[in-house]
Coordinates of C-alpha atoms and ligand atoms in Angstrom, one line a residue:
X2 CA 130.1 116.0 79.7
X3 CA 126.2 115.6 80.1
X4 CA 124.7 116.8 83.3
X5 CA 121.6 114.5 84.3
X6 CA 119.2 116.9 86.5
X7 CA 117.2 114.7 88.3
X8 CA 117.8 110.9 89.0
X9 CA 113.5 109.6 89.3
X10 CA 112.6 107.2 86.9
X11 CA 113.3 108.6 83.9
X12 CA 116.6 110.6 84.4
X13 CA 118.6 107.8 86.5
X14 CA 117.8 105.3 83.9
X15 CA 118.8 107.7 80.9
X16 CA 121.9 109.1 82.8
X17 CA 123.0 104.9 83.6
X18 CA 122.2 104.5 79.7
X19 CA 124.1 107.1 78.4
X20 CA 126.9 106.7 80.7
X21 CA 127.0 102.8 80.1
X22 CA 127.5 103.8 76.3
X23 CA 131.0 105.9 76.6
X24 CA 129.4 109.0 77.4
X25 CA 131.1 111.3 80.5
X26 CA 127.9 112.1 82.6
X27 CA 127.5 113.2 86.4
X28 CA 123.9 112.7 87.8
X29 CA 122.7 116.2 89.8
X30 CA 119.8 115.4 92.6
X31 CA 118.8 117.4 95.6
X32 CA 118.1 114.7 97.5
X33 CA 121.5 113.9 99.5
X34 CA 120.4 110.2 101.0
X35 CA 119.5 109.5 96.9
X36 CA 123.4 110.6 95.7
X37 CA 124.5 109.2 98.5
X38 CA 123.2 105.9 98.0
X39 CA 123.5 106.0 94.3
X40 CA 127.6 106.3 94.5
X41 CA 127.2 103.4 96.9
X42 CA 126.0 101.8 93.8
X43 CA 122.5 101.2 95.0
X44 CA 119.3 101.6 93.7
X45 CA 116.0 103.1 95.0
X46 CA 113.2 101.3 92.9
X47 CA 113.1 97.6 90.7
X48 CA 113.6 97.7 87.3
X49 CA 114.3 94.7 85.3
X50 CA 118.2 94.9 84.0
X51 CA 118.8 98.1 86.6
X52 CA 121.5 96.6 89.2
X53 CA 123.2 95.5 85.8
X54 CA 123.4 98.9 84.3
X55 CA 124.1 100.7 87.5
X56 CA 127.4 98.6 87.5
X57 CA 128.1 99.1 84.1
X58 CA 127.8 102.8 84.3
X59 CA 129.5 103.2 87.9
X60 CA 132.5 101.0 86.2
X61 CA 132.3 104.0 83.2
X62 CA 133.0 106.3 85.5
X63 CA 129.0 108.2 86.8
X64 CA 129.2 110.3 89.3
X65 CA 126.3 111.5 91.6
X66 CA 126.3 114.8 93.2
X67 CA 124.2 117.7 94.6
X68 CA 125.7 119.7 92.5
X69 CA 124.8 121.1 89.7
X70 CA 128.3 120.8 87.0
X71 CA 129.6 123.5 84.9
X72 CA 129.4 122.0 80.9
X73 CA 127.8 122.5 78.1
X74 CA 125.0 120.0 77.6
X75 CA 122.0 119.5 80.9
X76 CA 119.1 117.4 80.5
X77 CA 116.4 118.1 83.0
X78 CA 114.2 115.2 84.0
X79 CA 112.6 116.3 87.0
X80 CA 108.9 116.5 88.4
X81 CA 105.9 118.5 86.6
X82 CA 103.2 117.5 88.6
X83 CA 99.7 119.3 88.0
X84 CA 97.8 121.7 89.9
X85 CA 94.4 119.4 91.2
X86 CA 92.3 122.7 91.1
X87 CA 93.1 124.2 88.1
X88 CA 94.5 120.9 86.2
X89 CA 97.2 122.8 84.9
X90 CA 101.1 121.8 84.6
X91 CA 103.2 122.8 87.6
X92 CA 106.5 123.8 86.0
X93 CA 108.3 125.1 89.4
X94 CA 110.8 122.4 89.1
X95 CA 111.8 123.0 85.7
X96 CA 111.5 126.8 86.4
X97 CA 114.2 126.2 89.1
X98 CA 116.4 123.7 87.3
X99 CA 116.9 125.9 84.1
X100 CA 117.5 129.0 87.0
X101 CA 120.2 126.6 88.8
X102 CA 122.4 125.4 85.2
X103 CA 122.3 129.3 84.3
X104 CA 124.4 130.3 87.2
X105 CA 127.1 127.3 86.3
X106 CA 127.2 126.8 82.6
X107 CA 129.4 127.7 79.8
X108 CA 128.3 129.8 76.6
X109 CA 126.4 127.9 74.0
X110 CA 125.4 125.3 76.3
X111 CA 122.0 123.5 75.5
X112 CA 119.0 122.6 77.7
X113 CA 117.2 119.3 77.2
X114 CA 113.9 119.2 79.2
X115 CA 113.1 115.4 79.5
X116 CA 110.1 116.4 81.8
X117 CA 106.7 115.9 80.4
X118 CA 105.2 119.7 80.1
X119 CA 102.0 121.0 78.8
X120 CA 102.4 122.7 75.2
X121 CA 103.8 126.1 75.6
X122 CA 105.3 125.4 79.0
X123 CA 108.4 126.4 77.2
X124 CA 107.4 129.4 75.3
X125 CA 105.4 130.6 78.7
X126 CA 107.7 130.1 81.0
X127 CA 111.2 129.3 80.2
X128 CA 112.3 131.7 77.5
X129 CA 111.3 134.2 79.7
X130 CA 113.5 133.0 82.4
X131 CA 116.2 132.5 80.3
X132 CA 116.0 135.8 78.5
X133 CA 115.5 137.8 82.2
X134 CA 118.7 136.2 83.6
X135 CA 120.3 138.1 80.4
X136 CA 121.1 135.1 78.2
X137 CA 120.4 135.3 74.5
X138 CA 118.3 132.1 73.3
X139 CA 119.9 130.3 70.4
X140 CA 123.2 131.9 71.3
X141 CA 124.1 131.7 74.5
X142 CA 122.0 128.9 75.7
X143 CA 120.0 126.5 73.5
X144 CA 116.7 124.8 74.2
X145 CA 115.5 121.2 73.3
X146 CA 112.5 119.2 74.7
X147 CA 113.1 115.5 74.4
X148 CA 110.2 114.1 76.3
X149 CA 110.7 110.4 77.0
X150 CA 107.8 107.5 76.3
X151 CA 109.3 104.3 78.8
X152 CA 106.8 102.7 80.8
X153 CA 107.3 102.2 84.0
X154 CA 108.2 97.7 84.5
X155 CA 109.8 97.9 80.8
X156 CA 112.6 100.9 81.6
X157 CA 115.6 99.6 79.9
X158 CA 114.3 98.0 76.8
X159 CA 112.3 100.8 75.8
X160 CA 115.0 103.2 76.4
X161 CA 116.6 101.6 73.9
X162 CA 114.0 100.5 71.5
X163 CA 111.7 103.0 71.4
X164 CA 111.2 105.7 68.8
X165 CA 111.4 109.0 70.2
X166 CA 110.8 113.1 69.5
X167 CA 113.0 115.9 70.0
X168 CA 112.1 119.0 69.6
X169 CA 114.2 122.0 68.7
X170 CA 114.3 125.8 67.5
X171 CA 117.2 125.2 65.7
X172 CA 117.7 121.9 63.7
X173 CA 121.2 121.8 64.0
X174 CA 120.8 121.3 67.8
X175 CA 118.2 119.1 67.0
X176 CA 120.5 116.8 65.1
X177 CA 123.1 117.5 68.2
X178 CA 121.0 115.8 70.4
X179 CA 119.7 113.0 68.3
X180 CA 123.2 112.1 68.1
X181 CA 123.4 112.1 72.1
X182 CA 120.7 109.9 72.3
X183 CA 121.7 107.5 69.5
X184 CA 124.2 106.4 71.4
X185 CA 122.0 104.1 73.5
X186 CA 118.6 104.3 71.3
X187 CA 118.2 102.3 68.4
X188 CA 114.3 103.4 67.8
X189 CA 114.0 106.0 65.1
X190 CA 114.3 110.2 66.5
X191 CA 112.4 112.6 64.6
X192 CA 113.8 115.8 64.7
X193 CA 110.9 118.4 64.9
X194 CA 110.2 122.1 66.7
X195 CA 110.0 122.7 70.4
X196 CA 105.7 122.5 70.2
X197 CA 105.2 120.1 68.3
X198 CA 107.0 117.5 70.6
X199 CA 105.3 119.4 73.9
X200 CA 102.3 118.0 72.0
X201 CA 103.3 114.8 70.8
X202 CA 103.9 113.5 74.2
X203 CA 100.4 115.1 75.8
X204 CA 99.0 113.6 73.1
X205 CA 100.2 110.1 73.2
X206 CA 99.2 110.2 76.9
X207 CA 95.4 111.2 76.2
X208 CA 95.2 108.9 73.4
X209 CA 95.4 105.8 76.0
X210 CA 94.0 107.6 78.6
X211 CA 90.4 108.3 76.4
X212 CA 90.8 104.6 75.3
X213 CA 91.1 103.2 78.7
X214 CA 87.7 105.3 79.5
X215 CA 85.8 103.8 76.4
X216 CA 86.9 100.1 77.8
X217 CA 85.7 101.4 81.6
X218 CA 82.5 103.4 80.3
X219 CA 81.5 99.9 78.5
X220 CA 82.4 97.8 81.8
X221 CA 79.8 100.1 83.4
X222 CA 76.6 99.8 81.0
X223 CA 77.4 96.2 81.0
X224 CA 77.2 96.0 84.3
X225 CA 73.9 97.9 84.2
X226 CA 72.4 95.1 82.2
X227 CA 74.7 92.2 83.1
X228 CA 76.2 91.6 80.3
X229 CA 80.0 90.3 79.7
X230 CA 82.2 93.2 79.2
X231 CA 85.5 90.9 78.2
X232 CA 83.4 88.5 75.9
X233 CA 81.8 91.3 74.5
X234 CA 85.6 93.1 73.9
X235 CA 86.7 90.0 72.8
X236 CA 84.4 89.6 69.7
X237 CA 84.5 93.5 69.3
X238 CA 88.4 93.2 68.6
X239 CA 88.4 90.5 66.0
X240 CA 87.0 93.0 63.6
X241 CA 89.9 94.0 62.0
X242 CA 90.1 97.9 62.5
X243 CA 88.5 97.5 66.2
X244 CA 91.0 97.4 69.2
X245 CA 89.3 98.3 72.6
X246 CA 91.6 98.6 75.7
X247 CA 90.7 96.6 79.3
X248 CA 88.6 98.2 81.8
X249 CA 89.9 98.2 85.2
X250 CA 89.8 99.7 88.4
X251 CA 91.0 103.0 87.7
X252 CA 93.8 104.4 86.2
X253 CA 97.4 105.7 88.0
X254 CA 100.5 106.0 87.5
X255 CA 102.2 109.5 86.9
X256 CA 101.4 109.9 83.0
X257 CA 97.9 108.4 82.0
X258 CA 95.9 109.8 84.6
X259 CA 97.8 113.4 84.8
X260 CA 99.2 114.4 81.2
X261 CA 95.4 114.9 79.3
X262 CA 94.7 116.8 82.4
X263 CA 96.8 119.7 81.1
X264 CA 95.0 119.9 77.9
X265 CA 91.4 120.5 79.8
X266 CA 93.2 122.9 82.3
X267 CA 94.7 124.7 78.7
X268 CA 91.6 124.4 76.7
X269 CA 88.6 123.6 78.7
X270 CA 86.0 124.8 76.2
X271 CA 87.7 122.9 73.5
X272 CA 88.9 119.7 75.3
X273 CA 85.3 117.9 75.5
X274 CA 86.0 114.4 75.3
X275 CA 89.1 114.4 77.2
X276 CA 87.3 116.1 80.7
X277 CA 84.7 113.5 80.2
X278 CA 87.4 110.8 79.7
X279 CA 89.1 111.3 82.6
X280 CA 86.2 112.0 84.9
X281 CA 84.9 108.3 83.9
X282 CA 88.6 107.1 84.5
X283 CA 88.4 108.5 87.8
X284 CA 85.1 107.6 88.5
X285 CA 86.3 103.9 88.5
X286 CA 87.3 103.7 92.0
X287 CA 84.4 104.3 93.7
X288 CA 82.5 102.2 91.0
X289 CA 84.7 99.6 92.9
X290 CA 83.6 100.5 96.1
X291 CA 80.2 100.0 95.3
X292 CA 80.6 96.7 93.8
X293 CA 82.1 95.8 97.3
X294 CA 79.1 96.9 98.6
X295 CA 76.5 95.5 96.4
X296 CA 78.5 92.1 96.4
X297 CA 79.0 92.1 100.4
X298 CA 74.6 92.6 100.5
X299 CA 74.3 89.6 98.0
X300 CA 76.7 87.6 100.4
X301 CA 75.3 88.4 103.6
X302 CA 78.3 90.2 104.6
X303 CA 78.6 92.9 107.3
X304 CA 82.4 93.6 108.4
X305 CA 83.9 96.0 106.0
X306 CA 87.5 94.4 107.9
X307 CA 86.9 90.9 106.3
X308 CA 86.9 92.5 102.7
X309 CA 90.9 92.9 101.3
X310 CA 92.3 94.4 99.1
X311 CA 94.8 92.8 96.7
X312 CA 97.6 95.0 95.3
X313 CA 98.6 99.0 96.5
X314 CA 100.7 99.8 93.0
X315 CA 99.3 101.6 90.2
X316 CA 100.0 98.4 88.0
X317 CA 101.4 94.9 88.0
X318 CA 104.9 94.2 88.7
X319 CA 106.2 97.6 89.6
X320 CA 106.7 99.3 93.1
X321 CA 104.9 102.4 92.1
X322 CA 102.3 103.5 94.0
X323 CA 102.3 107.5 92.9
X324 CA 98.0 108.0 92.0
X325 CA 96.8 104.7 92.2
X326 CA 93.4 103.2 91.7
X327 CA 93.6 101.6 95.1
X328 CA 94.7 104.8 96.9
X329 CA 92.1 106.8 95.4
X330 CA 89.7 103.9 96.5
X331 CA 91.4 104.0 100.4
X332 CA 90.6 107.7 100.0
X333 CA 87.1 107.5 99.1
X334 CA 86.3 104.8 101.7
X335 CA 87.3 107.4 104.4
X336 CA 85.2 110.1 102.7
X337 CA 82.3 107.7 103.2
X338 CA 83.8 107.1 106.7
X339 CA 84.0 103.7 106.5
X340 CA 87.3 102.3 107.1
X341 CA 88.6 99.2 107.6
X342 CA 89.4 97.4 104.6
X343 CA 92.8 95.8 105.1
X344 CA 95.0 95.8 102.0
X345 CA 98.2 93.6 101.1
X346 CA 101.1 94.3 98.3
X347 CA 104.2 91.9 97.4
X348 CA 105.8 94.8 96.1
X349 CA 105.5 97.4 99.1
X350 CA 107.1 95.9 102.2
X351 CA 107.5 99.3 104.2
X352 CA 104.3 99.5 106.3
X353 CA 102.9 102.2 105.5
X354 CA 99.2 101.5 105.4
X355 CA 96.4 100.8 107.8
X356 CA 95.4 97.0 107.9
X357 CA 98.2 96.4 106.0
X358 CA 99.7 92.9 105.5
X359 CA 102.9 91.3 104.3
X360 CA 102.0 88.1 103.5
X361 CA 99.7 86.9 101.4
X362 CA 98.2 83.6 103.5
X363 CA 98.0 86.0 106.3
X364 CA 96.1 88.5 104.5
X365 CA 94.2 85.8 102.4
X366 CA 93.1 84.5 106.3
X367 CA 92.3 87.8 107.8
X368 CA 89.5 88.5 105.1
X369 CA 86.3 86.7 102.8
X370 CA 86.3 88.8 100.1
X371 CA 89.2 89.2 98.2
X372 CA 89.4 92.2 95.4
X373 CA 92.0 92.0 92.8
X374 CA 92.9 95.2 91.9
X375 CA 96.3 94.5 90.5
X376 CA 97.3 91.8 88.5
X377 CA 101.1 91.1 89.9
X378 CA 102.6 87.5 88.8
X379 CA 102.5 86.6 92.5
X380 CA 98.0 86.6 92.4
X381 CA 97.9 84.7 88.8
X382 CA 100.5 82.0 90.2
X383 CA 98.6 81.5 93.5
X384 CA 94.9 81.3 92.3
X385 CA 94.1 77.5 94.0
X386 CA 94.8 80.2 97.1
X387 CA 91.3 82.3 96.1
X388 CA 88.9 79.0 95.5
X389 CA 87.6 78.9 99.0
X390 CA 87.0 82.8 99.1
X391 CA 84.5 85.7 97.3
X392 CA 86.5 87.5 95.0
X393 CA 86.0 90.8 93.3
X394 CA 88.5 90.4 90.2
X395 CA 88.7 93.8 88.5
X396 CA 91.3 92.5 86.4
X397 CA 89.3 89.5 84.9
X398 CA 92.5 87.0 85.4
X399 CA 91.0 84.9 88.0
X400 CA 88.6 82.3 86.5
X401 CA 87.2 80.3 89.3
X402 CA 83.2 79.8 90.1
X403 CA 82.8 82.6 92.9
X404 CA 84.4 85.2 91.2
X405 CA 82.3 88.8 90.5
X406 CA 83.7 91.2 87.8
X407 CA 83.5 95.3 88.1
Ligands
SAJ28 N1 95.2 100.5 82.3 C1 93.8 100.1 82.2 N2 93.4 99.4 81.0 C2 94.3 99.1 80.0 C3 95.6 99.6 80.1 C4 96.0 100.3 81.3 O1 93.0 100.3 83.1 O2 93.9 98.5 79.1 C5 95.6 101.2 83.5 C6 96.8 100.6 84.2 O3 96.3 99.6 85.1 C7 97.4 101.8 84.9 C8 97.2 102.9 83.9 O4 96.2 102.5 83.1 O5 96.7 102.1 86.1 C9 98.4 103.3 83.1 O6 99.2 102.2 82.8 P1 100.1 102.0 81.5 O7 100.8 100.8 81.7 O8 99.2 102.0 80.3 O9 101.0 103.3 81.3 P2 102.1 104.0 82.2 O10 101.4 105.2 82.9 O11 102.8 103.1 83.1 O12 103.1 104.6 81.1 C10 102.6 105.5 80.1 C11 103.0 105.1 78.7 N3 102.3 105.9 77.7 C12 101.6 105.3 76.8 O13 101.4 104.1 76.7 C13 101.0 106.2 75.8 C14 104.5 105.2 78.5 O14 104.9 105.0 77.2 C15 104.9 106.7 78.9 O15 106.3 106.9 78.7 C16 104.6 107.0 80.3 O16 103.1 106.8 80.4 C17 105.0 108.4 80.5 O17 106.0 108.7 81.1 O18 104.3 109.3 80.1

């Protein structure tokens, strides 16, 4: 039996996956009103292809519980956030995960930590742990990192597509696991040590993460000399080794704009590019802001409440609105104290916002300038709805005459 700790958006998804595929696996979370509603057979965010797989794996036989269950094989996919001042990996909740399967499991079990860590998290501060609470590493309880690479609004086809790492001290266990996952994945699993695949993962994160700056450092001298940033990508990418990401508004999300932070929190003398990479990505934001400015002088306009702003998530089509570019903005426009802009999302219907609408005419009414910060289906099938309006489309996808660009 496999013991899922932690049912977010990568351990639900992987405990439904394996479970769906013959595998006897009980889901562990804290959070009562989240087991609760899980074994009523409900789920807590969209995914395309989730309500199927919940009912496949609940007909297999999933259980949710508090609990954590005595067996021999634990994967841990719960939160590492990082540290904002010192940009380092948080591991707490791993730290307390690994602490809560030692008082429960049997001899020889093995550890898969699914949550993204900085390398050397494990080496730092789990064997440690392990080896204080008087368990022999390798004997008694085996370690594995087996960090995952879905993206959020494509869960269930690249959990089973996508090629994957796991990392191991011992290969046999390796090979243990890969079988595990093979059960659902049909993407290629390379079989490697326990710091190489901390790596890998941090790695693949900054990789995009110092792209996406490149692509929002160019939108920015371009705009200094007013010059087309998406023509000039455009031609740039027909070259044949040449493949520059999209600028954009800022980037979010739980992965991109945290993961490369743990490199420059581990090696800030070393880590150059990456610091200034994310600085630029989280300059974007308030590069925003300023546009809104600049484009509400040009117009004539006064009232901060007539400007909008169009989407709350961190990207299109997903419910996620963990570090996104239009919170950070909402946050900056109350450092400047100058509050007021109302915002609308199809995908958040709690109300949870100031000036927040839930309807798109309404909001389209309540304001003149309209800035797109995410491109959801529901803004690309209602353009005709923007010709009458200013808009600020940071997503170049609206392609009317009054449009501005960041
Ligand atoms: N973005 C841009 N310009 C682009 C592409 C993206 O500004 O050209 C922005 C998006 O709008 C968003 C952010 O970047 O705000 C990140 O979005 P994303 O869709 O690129 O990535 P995530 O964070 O949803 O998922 C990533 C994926 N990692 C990589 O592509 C290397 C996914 O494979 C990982 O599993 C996931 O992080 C994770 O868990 O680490």
């Amino acid at each position: 039996m496999v013991n899922v700790i932690g049912l977010g958006y990568i351990g639900l998804p992987t405990a439904l996956m394996m479970a769906a595929h013959g595998i006897e696996v009980i889901g562990t979370d804290y959070n009562k009103e989240l087991v609760h509603a899980l074994n009523a057979g409900h789920i807590t965010f969209k995914e395309d292809g989730l309500d199927d797989l919940i009912n496949k794996a609940v007909s297999a036989g999933i259980k949710f519980t508090t609990e954590y269950q005595a067996t021999d094989m634990y994967i841990i996919s719960v939160p590492t956030p990082y540290n904002k001042f010192n940009k380092k990996v948080n591991p707490d909740y791993v730290i307390s995960a690994v602490k809560d399967v030692m008082k429960v499991c049997s001899k020889g079990t093995t550890v898969v930590i699914e949550s993204t860590i900085s390398p050397g998290t494990i080496d730092k501060y789990i064997r440690p742990i392990v080896e204080e609470n008087g368990f022999i590493i390798g004997q008694d309880l085996n370690l594995v990192h087996a960090p995952e690479r879905i993206i959020p609004g494509n869960i269930i086809y690249e959990l089973r597509h996508n090629n994957r790492t796991i990392g191991a001290d011992d290969n046999a266990i390796g090979k243990k696991v890969k079988e595990l996952y093979t059960t659902f994945c049909k993407g290629e699993i390379v079989v490697t040590d326990i710091r190489t695949a901390e790596m890998t993962k941090v790695v693949e994160n900054t990789f995009r993460a110092v792209n996406i700056a490149f692509a929002n450092e160019l939108s920015k001298i371009c705009r200094h000399d007013n010059m087309d940033v998406y023509k000039i990508i455009e031609i740039c990418n027909m070259h044949p080794r040449v493949n520059i990401l999209q600028p954009g508004p800022g980037v979010g999300g739980h992965c991109i704009s945290v993961d490369p932070w743990f490199l420059v929190g581990d090696y800030p003398t070393l880590a150059k590019v990456i610091d200034e990479a994310m600085k630029t990505n989280d300059s974007m934001p308030d590069f925003v802001l300023n546009r809104i400015y600049e484009i509400m002088k040009e117009k004539g306009l006064t009232d901060i409440k007539r400007v909008g702003l169009y989407g709350l998530t961190y990207k299109e089509n997903v419910d996620d609105i963990r570090e996104s570019p239009t919170l950070q903005l909402l946050e900056s426009q109350e450092r400047h104290l100058a509050t007021g802009l109302k915002v609308y999302d199809p995908f958040i219907t709690e109300d949870i916002f100031m000036n927040q609408y839930h309807n798109l005419d309404e909001f389209l009414n309540s304001v003149d300038l309209v800035v797109v910060m995410v491109k959801h289906n529901e803004i690309r099938m209602n353009v005709e709805k923007l010709v009458d309006k200013i808009v600020l489309d940071c997503q170049n996808i609206i392609h009317l005459p009054n449009v501005y660009h960041i």
